[in-house]
Coordinates of C-alpha atoms in Angstrom, one line a residue:
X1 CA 5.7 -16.8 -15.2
X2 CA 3.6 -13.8 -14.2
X3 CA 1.2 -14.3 -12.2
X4 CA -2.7 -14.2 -13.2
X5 CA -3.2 -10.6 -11.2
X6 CA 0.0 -9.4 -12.2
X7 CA -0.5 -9.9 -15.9
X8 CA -4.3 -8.1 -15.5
X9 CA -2.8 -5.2 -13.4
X10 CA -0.2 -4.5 -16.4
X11 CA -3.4 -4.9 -19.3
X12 CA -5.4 -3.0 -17.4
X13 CA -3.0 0.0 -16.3
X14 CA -1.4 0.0 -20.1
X15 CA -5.0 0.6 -21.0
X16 CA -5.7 3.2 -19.5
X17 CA -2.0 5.0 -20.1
X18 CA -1.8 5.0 -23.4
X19 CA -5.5 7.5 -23.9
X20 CA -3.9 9.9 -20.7
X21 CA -0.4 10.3 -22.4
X22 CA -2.3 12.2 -25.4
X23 CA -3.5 15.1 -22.1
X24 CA -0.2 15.7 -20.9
X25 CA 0.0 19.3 -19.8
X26 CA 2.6 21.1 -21.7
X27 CA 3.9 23.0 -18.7
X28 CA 5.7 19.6 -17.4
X29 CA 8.0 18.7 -19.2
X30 CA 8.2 15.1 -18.6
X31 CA 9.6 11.5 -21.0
X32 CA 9.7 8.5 -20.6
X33 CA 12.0 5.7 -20.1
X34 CA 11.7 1.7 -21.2
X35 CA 12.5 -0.4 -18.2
X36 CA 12.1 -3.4 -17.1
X37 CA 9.3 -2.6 -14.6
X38 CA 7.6 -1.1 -17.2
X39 CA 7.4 2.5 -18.7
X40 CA 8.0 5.3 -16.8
X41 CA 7.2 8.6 -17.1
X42 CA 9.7 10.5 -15.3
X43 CA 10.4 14.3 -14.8
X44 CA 13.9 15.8 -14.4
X45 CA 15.1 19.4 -14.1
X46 CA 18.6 18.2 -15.2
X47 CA 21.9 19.8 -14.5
X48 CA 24.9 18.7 -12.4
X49 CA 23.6 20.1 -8.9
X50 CA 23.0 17.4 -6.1
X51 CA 19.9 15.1 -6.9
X52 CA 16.9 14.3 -5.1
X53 CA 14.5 11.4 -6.5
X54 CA 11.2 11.7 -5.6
X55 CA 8.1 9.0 -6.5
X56 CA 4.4 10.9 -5.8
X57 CA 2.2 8.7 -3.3
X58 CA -0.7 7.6 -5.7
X59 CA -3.2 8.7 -6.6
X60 CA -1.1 11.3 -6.9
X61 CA 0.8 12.1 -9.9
X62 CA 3.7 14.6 -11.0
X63 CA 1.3 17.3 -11.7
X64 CA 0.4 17.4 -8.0
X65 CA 4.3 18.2 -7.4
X66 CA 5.1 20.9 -9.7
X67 CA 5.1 23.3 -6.9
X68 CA 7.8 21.6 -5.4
X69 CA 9.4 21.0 -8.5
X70 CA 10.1 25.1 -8.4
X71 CA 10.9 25.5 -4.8
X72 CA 13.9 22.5 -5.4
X73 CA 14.9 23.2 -8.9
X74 CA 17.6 26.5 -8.0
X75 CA 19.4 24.0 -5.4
X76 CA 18.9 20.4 -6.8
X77 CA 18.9 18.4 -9.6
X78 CA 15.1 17.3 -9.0
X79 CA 14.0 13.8 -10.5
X80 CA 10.4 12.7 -10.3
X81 CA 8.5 10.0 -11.8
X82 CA 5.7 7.8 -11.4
X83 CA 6.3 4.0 -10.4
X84 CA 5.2 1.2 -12.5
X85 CA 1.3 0.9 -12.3
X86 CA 0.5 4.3 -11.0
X87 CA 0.5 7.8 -12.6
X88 CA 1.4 7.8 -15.9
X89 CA 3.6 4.5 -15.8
X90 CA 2.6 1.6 -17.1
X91 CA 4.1 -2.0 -15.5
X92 CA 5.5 -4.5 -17.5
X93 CA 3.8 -7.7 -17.5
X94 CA 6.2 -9.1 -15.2
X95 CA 5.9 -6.3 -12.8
X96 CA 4.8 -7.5 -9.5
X97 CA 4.6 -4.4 -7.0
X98 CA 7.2 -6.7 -5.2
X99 CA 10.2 -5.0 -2.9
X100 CA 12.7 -6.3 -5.4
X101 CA 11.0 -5.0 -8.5
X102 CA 9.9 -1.6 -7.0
X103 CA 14.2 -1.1 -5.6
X104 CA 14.9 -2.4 -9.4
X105 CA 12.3 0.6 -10.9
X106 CA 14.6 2.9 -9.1
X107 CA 17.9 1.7 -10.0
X108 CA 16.4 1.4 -13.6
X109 CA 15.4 5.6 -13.3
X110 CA 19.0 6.6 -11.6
X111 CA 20.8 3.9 -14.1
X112 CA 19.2 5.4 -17.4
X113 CA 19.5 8.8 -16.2
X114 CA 22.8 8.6 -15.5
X115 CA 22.8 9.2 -11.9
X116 CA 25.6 7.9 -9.3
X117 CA 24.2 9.4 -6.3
X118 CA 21.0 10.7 -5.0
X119 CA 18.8 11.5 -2.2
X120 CA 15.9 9.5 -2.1
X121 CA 13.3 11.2 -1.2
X122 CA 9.8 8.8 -0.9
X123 CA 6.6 8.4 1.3
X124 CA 4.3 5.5 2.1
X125 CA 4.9 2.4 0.2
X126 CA 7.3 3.8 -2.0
X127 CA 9.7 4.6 0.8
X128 CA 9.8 0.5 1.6
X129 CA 11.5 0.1 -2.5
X130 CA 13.8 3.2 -1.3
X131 CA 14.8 1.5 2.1
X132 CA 15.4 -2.1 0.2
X133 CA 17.2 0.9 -2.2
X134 CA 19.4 1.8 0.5
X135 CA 20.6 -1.6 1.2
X136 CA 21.0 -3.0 -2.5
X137 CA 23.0 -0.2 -3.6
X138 CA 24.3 2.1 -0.6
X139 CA 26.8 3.7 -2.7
X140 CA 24.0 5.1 -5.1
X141 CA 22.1 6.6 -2.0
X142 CA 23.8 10.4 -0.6
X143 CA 20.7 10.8 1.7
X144 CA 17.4 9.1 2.9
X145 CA 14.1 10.9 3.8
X146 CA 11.4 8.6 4.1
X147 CA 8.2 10.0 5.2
X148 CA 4.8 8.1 6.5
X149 CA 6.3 4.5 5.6
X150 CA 6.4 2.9 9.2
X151 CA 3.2 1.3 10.8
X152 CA 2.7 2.3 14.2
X153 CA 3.2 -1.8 14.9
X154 CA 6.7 -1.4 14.1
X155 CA 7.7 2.0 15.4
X156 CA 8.5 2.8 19.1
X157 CA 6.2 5.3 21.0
X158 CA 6.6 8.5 23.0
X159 CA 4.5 8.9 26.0
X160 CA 1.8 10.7 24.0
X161 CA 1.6 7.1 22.0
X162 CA 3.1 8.7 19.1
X163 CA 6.4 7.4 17.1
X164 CA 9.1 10.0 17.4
X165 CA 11.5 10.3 14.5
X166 CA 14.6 10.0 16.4
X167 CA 13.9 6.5 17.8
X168 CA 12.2 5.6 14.0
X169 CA 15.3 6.5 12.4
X170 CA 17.4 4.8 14.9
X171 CA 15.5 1.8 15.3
X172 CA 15.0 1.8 10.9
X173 CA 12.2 -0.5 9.5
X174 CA 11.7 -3.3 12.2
X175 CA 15.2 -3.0 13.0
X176 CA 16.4 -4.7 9.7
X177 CA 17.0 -2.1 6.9
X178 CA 20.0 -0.3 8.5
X179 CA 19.0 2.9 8.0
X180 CA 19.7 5.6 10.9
X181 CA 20.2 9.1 11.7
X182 CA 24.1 8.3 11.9
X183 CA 24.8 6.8 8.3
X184 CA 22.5 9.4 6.2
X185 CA 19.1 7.9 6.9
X186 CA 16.0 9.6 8.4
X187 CA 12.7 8.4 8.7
X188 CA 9.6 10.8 9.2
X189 CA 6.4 8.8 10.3
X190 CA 3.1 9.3 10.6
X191 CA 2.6 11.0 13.8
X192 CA -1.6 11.7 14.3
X193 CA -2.8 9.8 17.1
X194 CA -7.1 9.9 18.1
X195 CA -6.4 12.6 20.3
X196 CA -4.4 15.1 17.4
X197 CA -7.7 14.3 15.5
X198 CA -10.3 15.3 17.7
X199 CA -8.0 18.7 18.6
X200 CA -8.0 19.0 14.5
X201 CA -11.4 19.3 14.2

């Protein structure tokens, strides 16, 4: 049974989904797939080239990554979608935000789109669900770049007190998600300490 905020997350997101779907912009072309985390809506350039899945950070939605939809599409098959809840995509009642579910949104986009192997290709939260991914299903995975998805609490430090992305990607996500530089996985953190901000402005 779905818990009280979880049912009132997926009531109040397919609320507000179904007016926005009617706004679409024309340029994307976009559909949308029935899973069990919900419907997505989900953009794919198609083809048989090499495929990178992406998943925009919210609040940010597909629209926001059309640019880099053109700068991939001549050298990969790009896929792009929404998760549950965010975006365009509507949970499921049942959907949780939950490691498990947000790894089985994934699989459910590369299953129903016929995909056998990817790079996955996600930032912040949504590069946790493509570590857990990674170790569900490494056969599915031909690359990893996960960017800003390591807290500075569980990253080891240069000298400068920032994380570097060789010891990130060989240390992975606390040590436990198996991920490194030598078996197809990198990890690019969040590198701004106080000091890169006070240079920035």
């Amino acid at each position: 049974m779905a818990s009280l905020s979880t049912w009132l997350d997926a009531k109040l997101a397919a609320g507000s989904v179904k007016p926005h779907r009617q706004i679409q912009p024309p340029a994307l072309n976009t559909r949308w797939l029935q899973t069990p985390a919900g419907t997505i809506r989900v953009f794919d350039s198609g083809g048989d080239k090499p495929c990178v899945v992406m998943a925009p950070d919210g609040p940010n939605v597909l629209e926001h990554y059309q640019g880099l939809f053109a700068l991939l599409a001549p050298q990969v098959r790009v896929v792009c979608f929404d998760m549950p809840g965010f975006g365009f995509s509507a949970p499921s009642a049942a959907y949780d935000h939950s490691l498990e579910q947000g790894a089985a949104a994934i699989l459910s986009v590369l299953d129903q789109l016929n995909i056998a192997k990817a790079t996955l290709a996600l930032s912040c939260a949504n590069g946790f669900y493509a570590m857990r991914v990674a170790q569900r299903a490494a056969s599915r995975r031909q690359s990893f770049v996960v960017t800003n998805a390591i807290g500075r609490s569980h990253a080891p430090l240069d000298r400068a007190g920032r994380a570097t992305a060789f010891d990130v990607a060989r240390a992975g996500a606390g040590g436990e998600s198996g991920i490194s530089a030598k078996n197809g996985g990198v990890l690019v953190p969040h590198c701004i300490t106080q000091d890169d901000r006070r240079r920035a402005i």
